[in-house]
Coordinates of C-alpha atoms and ligand atoms in Angstrom, one line a residue:
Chain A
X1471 CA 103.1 33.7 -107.4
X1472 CA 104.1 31.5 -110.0
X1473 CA 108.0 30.3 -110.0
X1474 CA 110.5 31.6 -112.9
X1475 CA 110.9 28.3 -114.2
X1476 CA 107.2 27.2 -114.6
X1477 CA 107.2 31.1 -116.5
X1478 CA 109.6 30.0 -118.7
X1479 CA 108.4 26.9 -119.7
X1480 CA 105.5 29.0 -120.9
X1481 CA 106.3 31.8 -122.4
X1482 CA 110.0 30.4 -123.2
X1483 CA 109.5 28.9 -126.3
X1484 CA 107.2 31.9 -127.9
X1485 CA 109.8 34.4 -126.9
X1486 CA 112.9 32.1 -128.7
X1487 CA 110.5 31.8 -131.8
X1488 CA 110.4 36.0 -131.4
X1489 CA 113.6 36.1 -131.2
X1490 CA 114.5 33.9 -134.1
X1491 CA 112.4 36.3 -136.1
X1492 CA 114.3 39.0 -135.1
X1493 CA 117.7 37.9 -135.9
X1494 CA 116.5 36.6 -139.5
X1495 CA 115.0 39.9 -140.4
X1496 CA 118.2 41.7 -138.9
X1497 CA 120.2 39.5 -141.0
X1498 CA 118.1 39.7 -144.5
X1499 CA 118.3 43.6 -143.6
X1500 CA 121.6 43.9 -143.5
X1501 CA 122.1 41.8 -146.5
X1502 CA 119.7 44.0 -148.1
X1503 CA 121.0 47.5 -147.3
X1504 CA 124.5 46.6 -148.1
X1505 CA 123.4 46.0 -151.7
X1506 CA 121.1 49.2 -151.3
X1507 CA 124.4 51.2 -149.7
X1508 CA 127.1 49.8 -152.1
X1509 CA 125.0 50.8 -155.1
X1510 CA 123.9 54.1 -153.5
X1511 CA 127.6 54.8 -153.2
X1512 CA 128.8 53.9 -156.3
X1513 CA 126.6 54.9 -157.9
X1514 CA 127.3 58.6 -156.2
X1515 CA 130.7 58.5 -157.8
X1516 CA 129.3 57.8 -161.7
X1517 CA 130.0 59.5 -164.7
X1518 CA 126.3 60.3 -165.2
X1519 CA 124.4 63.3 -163.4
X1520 CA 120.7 61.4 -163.6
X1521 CA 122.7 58.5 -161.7
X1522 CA 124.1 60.9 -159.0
X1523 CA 121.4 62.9 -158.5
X1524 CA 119.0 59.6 -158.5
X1525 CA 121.5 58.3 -155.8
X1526 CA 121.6 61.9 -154.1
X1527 CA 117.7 61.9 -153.6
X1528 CA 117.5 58.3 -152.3
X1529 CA 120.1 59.7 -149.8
X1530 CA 118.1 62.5 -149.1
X1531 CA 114.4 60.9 -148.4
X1532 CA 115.8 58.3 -146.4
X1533 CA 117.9 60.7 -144.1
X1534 CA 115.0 62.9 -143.9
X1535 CA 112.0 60.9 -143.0
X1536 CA 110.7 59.1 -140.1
X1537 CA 111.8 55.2 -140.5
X1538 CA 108.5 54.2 -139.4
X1539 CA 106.8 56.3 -142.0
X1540 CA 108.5 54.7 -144.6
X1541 CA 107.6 51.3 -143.0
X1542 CA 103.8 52.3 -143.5
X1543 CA 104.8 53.6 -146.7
X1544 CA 105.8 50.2 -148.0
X1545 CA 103.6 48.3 -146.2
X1546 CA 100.3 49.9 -146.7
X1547 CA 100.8 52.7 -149.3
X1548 CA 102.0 50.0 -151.7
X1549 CA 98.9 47.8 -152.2
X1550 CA 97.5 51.0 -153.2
X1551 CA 99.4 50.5 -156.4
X1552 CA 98.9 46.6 -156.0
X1553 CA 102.2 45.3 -154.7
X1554 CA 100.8 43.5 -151.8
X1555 CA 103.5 42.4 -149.4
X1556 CA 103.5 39.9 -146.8
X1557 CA 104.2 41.8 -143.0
X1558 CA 108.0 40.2 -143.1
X1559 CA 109.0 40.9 -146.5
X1560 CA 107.8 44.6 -146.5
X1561 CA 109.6 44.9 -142.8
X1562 CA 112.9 43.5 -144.3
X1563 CA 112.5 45.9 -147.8
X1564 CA 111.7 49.2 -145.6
X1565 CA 114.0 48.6 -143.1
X1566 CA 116.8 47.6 -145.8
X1567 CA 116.0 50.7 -148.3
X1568 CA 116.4 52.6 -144.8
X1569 CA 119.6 51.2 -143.5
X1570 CA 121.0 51.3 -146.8
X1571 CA 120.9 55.1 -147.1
X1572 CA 123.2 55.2 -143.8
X1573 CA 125.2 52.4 -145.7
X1574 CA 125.8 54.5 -148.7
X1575 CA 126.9 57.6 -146.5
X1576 CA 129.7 55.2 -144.4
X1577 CA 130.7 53.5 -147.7
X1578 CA 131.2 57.2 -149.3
X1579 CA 133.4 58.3 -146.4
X1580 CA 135.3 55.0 -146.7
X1581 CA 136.3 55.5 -150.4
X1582 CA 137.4 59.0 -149.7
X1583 CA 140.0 57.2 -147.5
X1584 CA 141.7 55.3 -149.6
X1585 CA 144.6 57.2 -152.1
X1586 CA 144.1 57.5 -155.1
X1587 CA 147.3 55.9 -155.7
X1588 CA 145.5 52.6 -154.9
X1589 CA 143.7 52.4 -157.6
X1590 CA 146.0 53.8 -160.5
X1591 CA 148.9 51.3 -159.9
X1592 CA 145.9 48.9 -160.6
X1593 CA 144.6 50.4 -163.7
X1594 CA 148.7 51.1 -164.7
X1595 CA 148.9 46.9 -164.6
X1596 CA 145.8 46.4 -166.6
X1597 CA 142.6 45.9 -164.0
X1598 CA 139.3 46.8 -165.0
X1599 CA 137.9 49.7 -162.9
X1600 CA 135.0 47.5 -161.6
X1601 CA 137.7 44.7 -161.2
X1602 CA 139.8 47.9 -159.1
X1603 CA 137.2 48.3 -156.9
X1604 CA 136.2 45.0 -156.5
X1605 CA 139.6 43.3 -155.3
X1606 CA 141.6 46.4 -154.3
X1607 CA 139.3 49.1 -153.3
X1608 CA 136.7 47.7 -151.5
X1609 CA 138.3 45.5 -149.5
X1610 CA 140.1 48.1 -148.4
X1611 CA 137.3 50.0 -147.3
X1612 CA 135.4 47.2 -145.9
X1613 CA 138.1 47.0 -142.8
X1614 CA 138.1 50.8 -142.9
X1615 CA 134.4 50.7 -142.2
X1616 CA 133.6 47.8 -140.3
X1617 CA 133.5 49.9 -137.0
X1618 CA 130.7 52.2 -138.4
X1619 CA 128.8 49.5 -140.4
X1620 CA 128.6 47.6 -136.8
X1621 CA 127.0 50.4 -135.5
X1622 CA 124.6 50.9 -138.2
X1623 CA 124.2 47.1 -138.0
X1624 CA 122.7 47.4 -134.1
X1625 CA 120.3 50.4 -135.1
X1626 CA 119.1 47.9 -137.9
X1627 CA 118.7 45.2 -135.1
X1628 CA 116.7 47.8 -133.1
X1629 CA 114.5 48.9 -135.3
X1630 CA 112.9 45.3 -136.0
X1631 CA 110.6 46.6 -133.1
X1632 CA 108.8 48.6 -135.3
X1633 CA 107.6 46.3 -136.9
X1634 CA 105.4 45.3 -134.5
X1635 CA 103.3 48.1 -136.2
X1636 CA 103.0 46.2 -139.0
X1637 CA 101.8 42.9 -137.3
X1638 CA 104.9 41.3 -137.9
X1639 CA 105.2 38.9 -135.1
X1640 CA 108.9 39.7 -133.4
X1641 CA 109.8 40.6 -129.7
X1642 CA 107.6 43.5 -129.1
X1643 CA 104.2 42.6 -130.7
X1644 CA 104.6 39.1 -128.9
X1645 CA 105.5 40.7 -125.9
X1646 CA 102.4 43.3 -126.2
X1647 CA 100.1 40.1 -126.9
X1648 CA 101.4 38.6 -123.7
X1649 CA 100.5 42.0 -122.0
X1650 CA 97.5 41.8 -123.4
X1651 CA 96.1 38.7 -121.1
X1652 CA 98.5 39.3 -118.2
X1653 CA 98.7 42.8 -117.5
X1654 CA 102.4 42.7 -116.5
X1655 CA 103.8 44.9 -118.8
X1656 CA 106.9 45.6 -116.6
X1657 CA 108.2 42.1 -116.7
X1658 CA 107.3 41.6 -120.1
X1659 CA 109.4 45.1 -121.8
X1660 CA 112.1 44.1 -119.6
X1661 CA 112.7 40.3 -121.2
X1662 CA 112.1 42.5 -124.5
X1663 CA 114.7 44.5 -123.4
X1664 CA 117.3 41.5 -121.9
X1665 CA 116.9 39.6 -125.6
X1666 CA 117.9 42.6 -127.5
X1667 CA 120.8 43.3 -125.2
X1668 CA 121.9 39.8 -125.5
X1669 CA 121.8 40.0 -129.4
X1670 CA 122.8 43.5 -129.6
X1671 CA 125.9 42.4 -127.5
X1672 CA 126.8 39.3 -129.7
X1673 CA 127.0 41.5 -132.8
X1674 CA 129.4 43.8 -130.9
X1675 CA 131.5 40.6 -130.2
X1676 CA 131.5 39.2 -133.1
X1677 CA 132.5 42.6 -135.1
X1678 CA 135.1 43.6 -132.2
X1679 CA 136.5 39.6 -133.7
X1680 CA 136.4 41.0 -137.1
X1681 CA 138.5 43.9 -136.5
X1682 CA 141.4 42.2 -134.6
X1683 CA 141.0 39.8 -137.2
X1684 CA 142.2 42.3 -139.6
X1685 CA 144.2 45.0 -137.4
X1686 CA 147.4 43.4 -138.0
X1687 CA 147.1 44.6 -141.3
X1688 CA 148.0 47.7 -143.3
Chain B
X604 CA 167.7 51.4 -185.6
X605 CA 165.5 48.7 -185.9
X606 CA 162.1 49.2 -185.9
X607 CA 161.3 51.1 -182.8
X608 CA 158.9 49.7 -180.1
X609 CA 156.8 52.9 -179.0
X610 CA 156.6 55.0 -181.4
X611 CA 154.4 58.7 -180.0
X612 CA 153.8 61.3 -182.7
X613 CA 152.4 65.3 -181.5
X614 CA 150.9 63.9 -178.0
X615 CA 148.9 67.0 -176.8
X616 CA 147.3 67.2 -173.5
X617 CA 145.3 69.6 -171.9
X618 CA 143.8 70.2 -168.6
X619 CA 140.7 72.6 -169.1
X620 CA 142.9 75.7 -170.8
X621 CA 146.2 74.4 -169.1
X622 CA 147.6 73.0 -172.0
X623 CA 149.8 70.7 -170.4
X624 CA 151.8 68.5 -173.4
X625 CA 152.4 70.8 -176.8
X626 CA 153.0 68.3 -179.1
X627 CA 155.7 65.9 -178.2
X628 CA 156.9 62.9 -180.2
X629 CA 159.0 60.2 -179.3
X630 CA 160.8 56.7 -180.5
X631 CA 162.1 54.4 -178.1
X632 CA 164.1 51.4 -179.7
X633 CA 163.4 48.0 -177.6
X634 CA 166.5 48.3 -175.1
X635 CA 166.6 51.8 -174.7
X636 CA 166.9 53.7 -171.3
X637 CA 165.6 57.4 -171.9
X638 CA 165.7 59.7 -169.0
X639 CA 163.3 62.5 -168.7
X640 CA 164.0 65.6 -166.7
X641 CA 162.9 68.8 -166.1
X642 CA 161.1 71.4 -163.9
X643 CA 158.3 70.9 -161.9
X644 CA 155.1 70.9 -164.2
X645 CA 156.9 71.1 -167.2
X646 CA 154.3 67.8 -168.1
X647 CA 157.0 65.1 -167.4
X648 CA 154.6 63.0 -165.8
X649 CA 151.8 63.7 -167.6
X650 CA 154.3 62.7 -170.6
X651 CA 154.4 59.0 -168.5
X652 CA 150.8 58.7 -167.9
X653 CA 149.9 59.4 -171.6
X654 CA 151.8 56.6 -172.4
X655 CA 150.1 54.2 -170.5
X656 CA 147.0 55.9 -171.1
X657 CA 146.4 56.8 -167.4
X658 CA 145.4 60.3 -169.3
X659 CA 144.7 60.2 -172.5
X660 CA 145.7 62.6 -175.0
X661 CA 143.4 65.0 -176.8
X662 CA 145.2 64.1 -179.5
X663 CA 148.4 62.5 -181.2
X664 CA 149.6 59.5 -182.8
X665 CA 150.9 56.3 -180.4
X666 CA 152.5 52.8 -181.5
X667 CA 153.5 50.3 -179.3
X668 CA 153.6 46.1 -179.9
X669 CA 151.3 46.3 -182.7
X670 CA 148.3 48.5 -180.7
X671 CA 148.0 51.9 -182.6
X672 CA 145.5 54.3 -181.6
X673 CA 144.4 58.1 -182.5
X674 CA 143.8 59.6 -179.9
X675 CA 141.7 62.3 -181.4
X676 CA 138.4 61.7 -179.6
X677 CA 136.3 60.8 -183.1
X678 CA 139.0 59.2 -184.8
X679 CA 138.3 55.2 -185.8
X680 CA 141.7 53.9 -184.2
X681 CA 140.7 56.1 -180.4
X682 CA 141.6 53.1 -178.1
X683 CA 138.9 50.7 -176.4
X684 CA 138.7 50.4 -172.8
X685 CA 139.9 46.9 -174.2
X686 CA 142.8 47.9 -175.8
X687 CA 143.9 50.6 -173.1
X688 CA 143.6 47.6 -170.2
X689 CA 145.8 45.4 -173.0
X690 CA 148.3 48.3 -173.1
X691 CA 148.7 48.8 -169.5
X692 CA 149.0 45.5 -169.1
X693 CA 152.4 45.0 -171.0
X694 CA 153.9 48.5 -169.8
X695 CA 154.4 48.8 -166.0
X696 CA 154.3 51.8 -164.3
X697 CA 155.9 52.6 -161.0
X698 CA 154.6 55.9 -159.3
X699 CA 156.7 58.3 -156.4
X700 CA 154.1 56.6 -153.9
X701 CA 155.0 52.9 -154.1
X702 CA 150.8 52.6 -153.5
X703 CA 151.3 49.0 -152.6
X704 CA 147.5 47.2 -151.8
X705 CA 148.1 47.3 -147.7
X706 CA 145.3 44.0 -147.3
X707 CA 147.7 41.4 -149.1
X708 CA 150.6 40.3 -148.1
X709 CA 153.7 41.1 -150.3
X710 CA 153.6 38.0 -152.2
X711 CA 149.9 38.7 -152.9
X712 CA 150.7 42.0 -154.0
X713 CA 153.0 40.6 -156.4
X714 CA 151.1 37.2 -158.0
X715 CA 147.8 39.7 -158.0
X716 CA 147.7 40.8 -161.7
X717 CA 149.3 37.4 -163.0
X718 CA 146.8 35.6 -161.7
X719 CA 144.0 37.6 -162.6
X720 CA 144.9 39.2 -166.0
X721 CA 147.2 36.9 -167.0
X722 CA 145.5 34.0 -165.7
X723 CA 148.7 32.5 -164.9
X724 CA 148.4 29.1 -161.9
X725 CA 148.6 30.2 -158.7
X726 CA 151.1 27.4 -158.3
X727 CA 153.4 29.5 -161.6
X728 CA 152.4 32.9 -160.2
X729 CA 153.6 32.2 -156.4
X730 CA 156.7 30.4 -158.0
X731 CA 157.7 33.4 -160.6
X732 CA 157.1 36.1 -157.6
X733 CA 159.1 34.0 -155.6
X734 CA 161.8 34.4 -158.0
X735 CA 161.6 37.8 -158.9
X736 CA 161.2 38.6 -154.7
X737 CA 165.0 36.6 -154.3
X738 CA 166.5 38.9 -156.9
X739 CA 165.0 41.9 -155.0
X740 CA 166.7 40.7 -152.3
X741 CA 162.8 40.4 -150.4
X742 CA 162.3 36.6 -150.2
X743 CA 161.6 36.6 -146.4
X744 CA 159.4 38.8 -146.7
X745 CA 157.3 37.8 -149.0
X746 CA 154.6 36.6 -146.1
X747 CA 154.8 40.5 -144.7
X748 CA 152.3 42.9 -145.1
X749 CA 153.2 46.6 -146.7
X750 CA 153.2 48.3 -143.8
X751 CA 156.1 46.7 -142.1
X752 CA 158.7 47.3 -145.0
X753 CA 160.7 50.2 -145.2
X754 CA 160.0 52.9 -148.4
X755 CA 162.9 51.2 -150.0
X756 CA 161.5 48.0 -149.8
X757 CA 157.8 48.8 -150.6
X758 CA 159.0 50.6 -153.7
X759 CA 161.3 47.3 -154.8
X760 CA 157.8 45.1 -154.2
X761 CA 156.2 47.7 -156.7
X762 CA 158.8 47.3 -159.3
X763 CA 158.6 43.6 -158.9
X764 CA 154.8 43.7 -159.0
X765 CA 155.4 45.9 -162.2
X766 CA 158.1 43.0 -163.8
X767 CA 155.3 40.1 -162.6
X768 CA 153.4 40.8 -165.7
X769 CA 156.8 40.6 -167.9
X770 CA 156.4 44.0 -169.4
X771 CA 158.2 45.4 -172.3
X772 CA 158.7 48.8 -171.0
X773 CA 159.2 50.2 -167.8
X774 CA 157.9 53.8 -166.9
X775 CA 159.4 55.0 -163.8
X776 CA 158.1 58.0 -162.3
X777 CA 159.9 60.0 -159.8
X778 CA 160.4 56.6 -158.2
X779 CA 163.0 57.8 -155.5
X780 CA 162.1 61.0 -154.4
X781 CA 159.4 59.9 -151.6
X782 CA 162.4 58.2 -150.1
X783 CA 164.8 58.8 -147.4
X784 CA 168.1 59.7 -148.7
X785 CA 169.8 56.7 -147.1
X786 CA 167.0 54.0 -149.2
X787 CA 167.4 56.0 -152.7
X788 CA 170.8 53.8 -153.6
X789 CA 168.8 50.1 -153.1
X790 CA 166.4 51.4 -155.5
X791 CA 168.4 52.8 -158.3
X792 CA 170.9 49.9 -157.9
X793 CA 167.4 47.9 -158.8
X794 CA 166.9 49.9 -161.6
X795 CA 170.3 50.1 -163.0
X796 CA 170.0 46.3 -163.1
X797 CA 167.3 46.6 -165.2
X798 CA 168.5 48.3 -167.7
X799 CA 171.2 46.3 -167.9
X800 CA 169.2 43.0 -168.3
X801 CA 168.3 45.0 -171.4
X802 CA 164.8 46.4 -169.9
X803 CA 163.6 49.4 -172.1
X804 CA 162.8 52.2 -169.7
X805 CA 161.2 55.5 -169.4
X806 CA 162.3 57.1 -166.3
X807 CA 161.3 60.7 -165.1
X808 CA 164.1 61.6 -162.6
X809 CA 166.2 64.1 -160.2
X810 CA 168.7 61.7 -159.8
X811 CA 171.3 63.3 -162.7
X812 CA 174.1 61.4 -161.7
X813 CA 171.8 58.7 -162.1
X814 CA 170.6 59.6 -165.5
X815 CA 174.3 60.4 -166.7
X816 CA 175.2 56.7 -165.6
X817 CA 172.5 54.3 -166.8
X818 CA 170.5 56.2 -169.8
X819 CA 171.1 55.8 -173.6
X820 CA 169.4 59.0 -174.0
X821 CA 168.3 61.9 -172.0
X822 CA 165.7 63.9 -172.5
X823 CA 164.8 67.7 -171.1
X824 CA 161.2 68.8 -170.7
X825 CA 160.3 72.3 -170.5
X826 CA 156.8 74.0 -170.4
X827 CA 155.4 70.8 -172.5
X828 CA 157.9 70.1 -175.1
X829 CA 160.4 68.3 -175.8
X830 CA 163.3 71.8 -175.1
X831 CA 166.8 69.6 -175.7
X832 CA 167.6 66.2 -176.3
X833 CA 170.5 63.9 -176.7
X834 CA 173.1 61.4 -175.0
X835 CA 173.9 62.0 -171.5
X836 CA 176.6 64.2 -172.6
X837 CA 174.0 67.1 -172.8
X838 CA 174.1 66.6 -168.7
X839 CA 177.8 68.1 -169.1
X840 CA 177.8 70.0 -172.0
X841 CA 173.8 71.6 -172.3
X842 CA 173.2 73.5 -175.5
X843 CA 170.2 75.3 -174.7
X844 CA 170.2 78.2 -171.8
X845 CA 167.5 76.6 -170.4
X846 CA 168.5 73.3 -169.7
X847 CA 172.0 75.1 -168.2
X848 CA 169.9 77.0 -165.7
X849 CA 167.6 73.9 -165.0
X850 CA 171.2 72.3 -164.2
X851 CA 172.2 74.9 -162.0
X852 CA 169.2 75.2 -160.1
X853 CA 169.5 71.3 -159.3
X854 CA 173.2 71.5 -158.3
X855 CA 172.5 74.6 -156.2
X856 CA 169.4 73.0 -154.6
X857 CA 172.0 70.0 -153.7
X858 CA 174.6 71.7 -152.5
X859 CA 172.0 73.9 -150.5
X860 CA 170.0 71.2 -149.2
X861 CA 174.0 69.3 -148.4
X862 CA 174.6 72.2 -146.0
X863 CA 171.1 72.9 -144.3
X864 CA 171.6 69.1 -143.4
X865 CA 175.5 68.8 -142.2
X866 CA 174.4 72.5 -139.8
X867 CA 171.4 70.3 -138.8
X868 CA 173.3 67.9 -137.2
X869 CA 175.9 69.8 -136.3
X870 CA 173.5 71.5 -134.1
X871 CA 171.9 68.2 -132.6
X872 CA 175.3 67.2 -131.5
Ligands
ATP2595 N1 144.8 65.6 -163.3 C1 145.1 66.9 -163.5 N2 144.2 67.9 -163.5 C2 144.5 69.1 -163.7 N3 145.8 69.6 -163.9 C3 146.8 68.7 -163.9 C4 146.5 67.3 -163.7 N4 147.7 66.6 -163.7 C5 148.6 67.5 -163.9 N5 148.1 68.8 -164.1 C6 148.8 70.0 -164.4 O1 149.7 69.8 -165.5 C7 150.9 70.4 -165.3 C8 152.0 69.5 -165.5 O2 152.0 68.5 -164.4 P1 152.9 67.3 -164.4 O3 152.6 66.5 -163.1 O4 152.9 66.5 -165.6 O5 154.3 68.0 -164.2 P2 155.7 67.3 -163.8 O6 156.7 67.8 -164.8 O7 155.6 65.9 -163.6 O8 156.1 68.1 -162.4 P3 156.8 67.5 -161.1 O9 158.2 67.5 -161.3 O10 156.3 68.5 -160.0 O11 156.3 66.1 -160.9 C9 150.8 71.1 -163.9 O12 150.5 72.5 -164.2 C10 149.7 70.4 -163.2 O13 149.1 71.3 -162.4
MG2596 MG1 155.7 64.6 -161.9

């Protein structure tokens, strides 16, 4: 048998390169369905019925279709129409339009929070509404949130996996590759498993650092 | 009287068939203190918030610091969101719930709207909220966030945040009644200050004793008008039946509410 350290001189590097891959999607996503979620939300709360309702179905799709599907759906079923995507850029796209459904949903519930209070002693000194929410409201309800969006943060994280479908190279499909010539598929799903843990994990920290960063206030 | 500095002519308001303001006109001369009282949803603070426009008026006529706007929806001189952020900007509001912004500190809260709407230095805005926090008698606290001051204290932060953009008229609404009875006195000593710096104010109240003391004028809502109006005398002498009953009720409620209170403790002990 071959020793762990002549192992991961081998398959080290592929599986840090994997991983790399992972975190920058995760991260592009989440930039991607906070835009997608903020809007959604907002745009939930216009003065318009074609904006609500337009927000209302986007909602509604997302929440009601398989994530993978709509992976395929962006990936595949777009060239049909010719927007041809490169693997990466339609797995960040699907996966942001999908997180940013659940991002609309948490960022609905944390504008019901605040008073309504909050934002009339702005308008009463003169702010804009978008200037309201901008500086008073939703920085309110980002530390009202931050617990949920952490969670919705680490499905995002997980899901990257599917994208093995879609021949993005990240943990899984390197992983499966590796399978491939060795046949040691235990070994193999479990580092899968020890690198998401460990990333999963730092996000945890670093938003548990976030929160006692702002529990002292308010 | 010199020319007056809000000038409201037939202000109407409705809230689907509620119609919640029948008509009510109004001059306040620049130094005034006019105290509005009244029953519970008589339209005293919907009276306030037409004002400042945080509900605007189906209709009626409204001149303040050379804005003046229509408020019938197609009429040429309906405000602008422009012109309505311009107005609210020079008449400061302070509501029942102090709604102080719980993520800054008190200081923020304070150099906020300066800073932004104003676009006053930070260096000018900090130093004028320092200023106005001393004569609140909340300098050290300035660094402290909302949630540590008292309901006295939060609701002198949201008059000073209020005087940070150096209004010309004050509207006060029911600013003392979310308050324990033992932090009302700090805020209507604040007040009274006011008005004797020569602030013109607007202030919807419960407080009569209050009202007899500091206002020029007093003024008695009922069911959306303007029912009796006057010096504070009419708090002595009413003319109309109604205002005489209103008065009763308040006094009765007092002395009612004195006695639930004393037997209260009287019990504990
Ligand atoms: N935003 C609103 N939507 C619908 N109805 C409203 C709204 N604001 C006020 N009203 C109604 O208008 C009427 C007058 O309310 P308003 O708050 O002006 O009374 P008020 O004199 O200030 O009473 P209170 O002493 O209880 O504060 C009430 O019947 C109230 O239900
Ligand atoms: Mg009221």
């Amino acid at each position: 048998m071959v020793n762990f350290f002549d192992e991961f001189k081998i398959y080290g590097p592929g599986f840090l390169e994997a991983s790399w891959t992972v975190f920058g999607i995760t991260i592009l996503t989440i930039a991607v369905s906070w835009v997608c979620g903020l809007v959604a939300a907002l745009a939930q709360r216009s003065d318009w019925k074609a904006v609500r309702m337009a927000a209302g179905f986007y909602i509604w799709f997302i929440r009601g279709t398989p994530t993978l599907i709509q992976v395929f759906l962006i990936y595949f079923g777009l060239p049909q129409i010719g927007i041809r995507l490169d693997p990466f850029t339609a797995g960040v796209i699907a996966l942001g339009i999908n997180s940013g459904a659940y991002v609309a949903e948490i960022v609905r519930g944390g504008l019901t929070a605040i008073q309504r209070g909050q934002t009339e002693s702005a308008l009463a000194l003169g702010f804009s509404p978008a200037e309201t929410m901008r500086t008073i409201i939703l920085p309110q309800v980002f530390r009202i949130i931050l617990p949920s969006i952490t969670n919705e943060a680490i499905s995002t994280l997980k899901n990257t996996s599917l994208l093995s479908t879609i021949t993005v190279v990240e943990l899984t499909l390197y992983a499966q590759t590796l399978i491939a010539s060795t046949f040691r598929p235990f070994e193999f799903y479990i580092a899968v498993a020890v690198i998401y843990l460990l990333l999963t994990t730092i996000l945890t920290f670093v938003a548990s650092w976030l929160e006692r960063r702002y529990a002292n206030l308010g | 009287m010199s020319d007056p500095l809000l000038k409201l002519r037939e202000i109407r308001k409705s809230f689907g068939d509620n119609e919640v303001l029948k008509g009510v006109s109004l001059e306040v001369a620049a130094g005034e203190v006019v105290s509005i009282i009244g029953a519970s949803g008589s339209g005293k603070s919907t009276f306030l918030r037409s004002i400042n426009a945080l509900e605007v008026p189906q209709s009626g006529f409204m001149e303040f610091e050379g804005l003046s706007f229509d408020f019938r929806p197609e009429s040429r001189l309906f405000p602008t969101p422009a012109q309505l952020q311009s107005l609210r900007a020079r008449v400061g509001m302070v509501f029942q719930s102090y709604n102080l912004w719980p993520h800054m500190t008190v200081l923020e809260n304070v150099t906020h709207a300066p800073i932004r709407l104003l676009k006053m230095p930070r260096a000018q805005a900090r130093e004028e909220a320092e200023a106005l926090l001393s004569r609140i008698g909340l300098y050290e606290k300035r660094h402290s966030y909302p949630a540590r001051l008292s309901g006295g204290q939060q609701q002198r932060v949201a008059i000073a945040r209020a005087l940070a953009m150096k209004p010309r008229l004050m509207l006060f609404d029911e600013v003392t009644s979310a308050l324990d009875p033992e932090l009302v006195h700090e805020v209507l000593v604040l007040m009274a200050s006011l008005a004797a710096d020569g602030m013109t104010m607007l202030l919807v109240t419960h407080e009569i004793a209050f009202a007899r003391d500091v206002s020029s004028r007093v003024l008695f809502f009922d069911k959306g008008v303007i029912a009796e109006e006057g010096s504070p005398e009419i708090l002595r002498n009413p003319e109309s039946e109604r205002l005489q009953q209103f008065l009763h009720r308040i006094l009765h409620d007092r002395v009612a509410h004195a006695v639930s209170k004393s037997s209260g403790e009287g019990a504990q002990a």
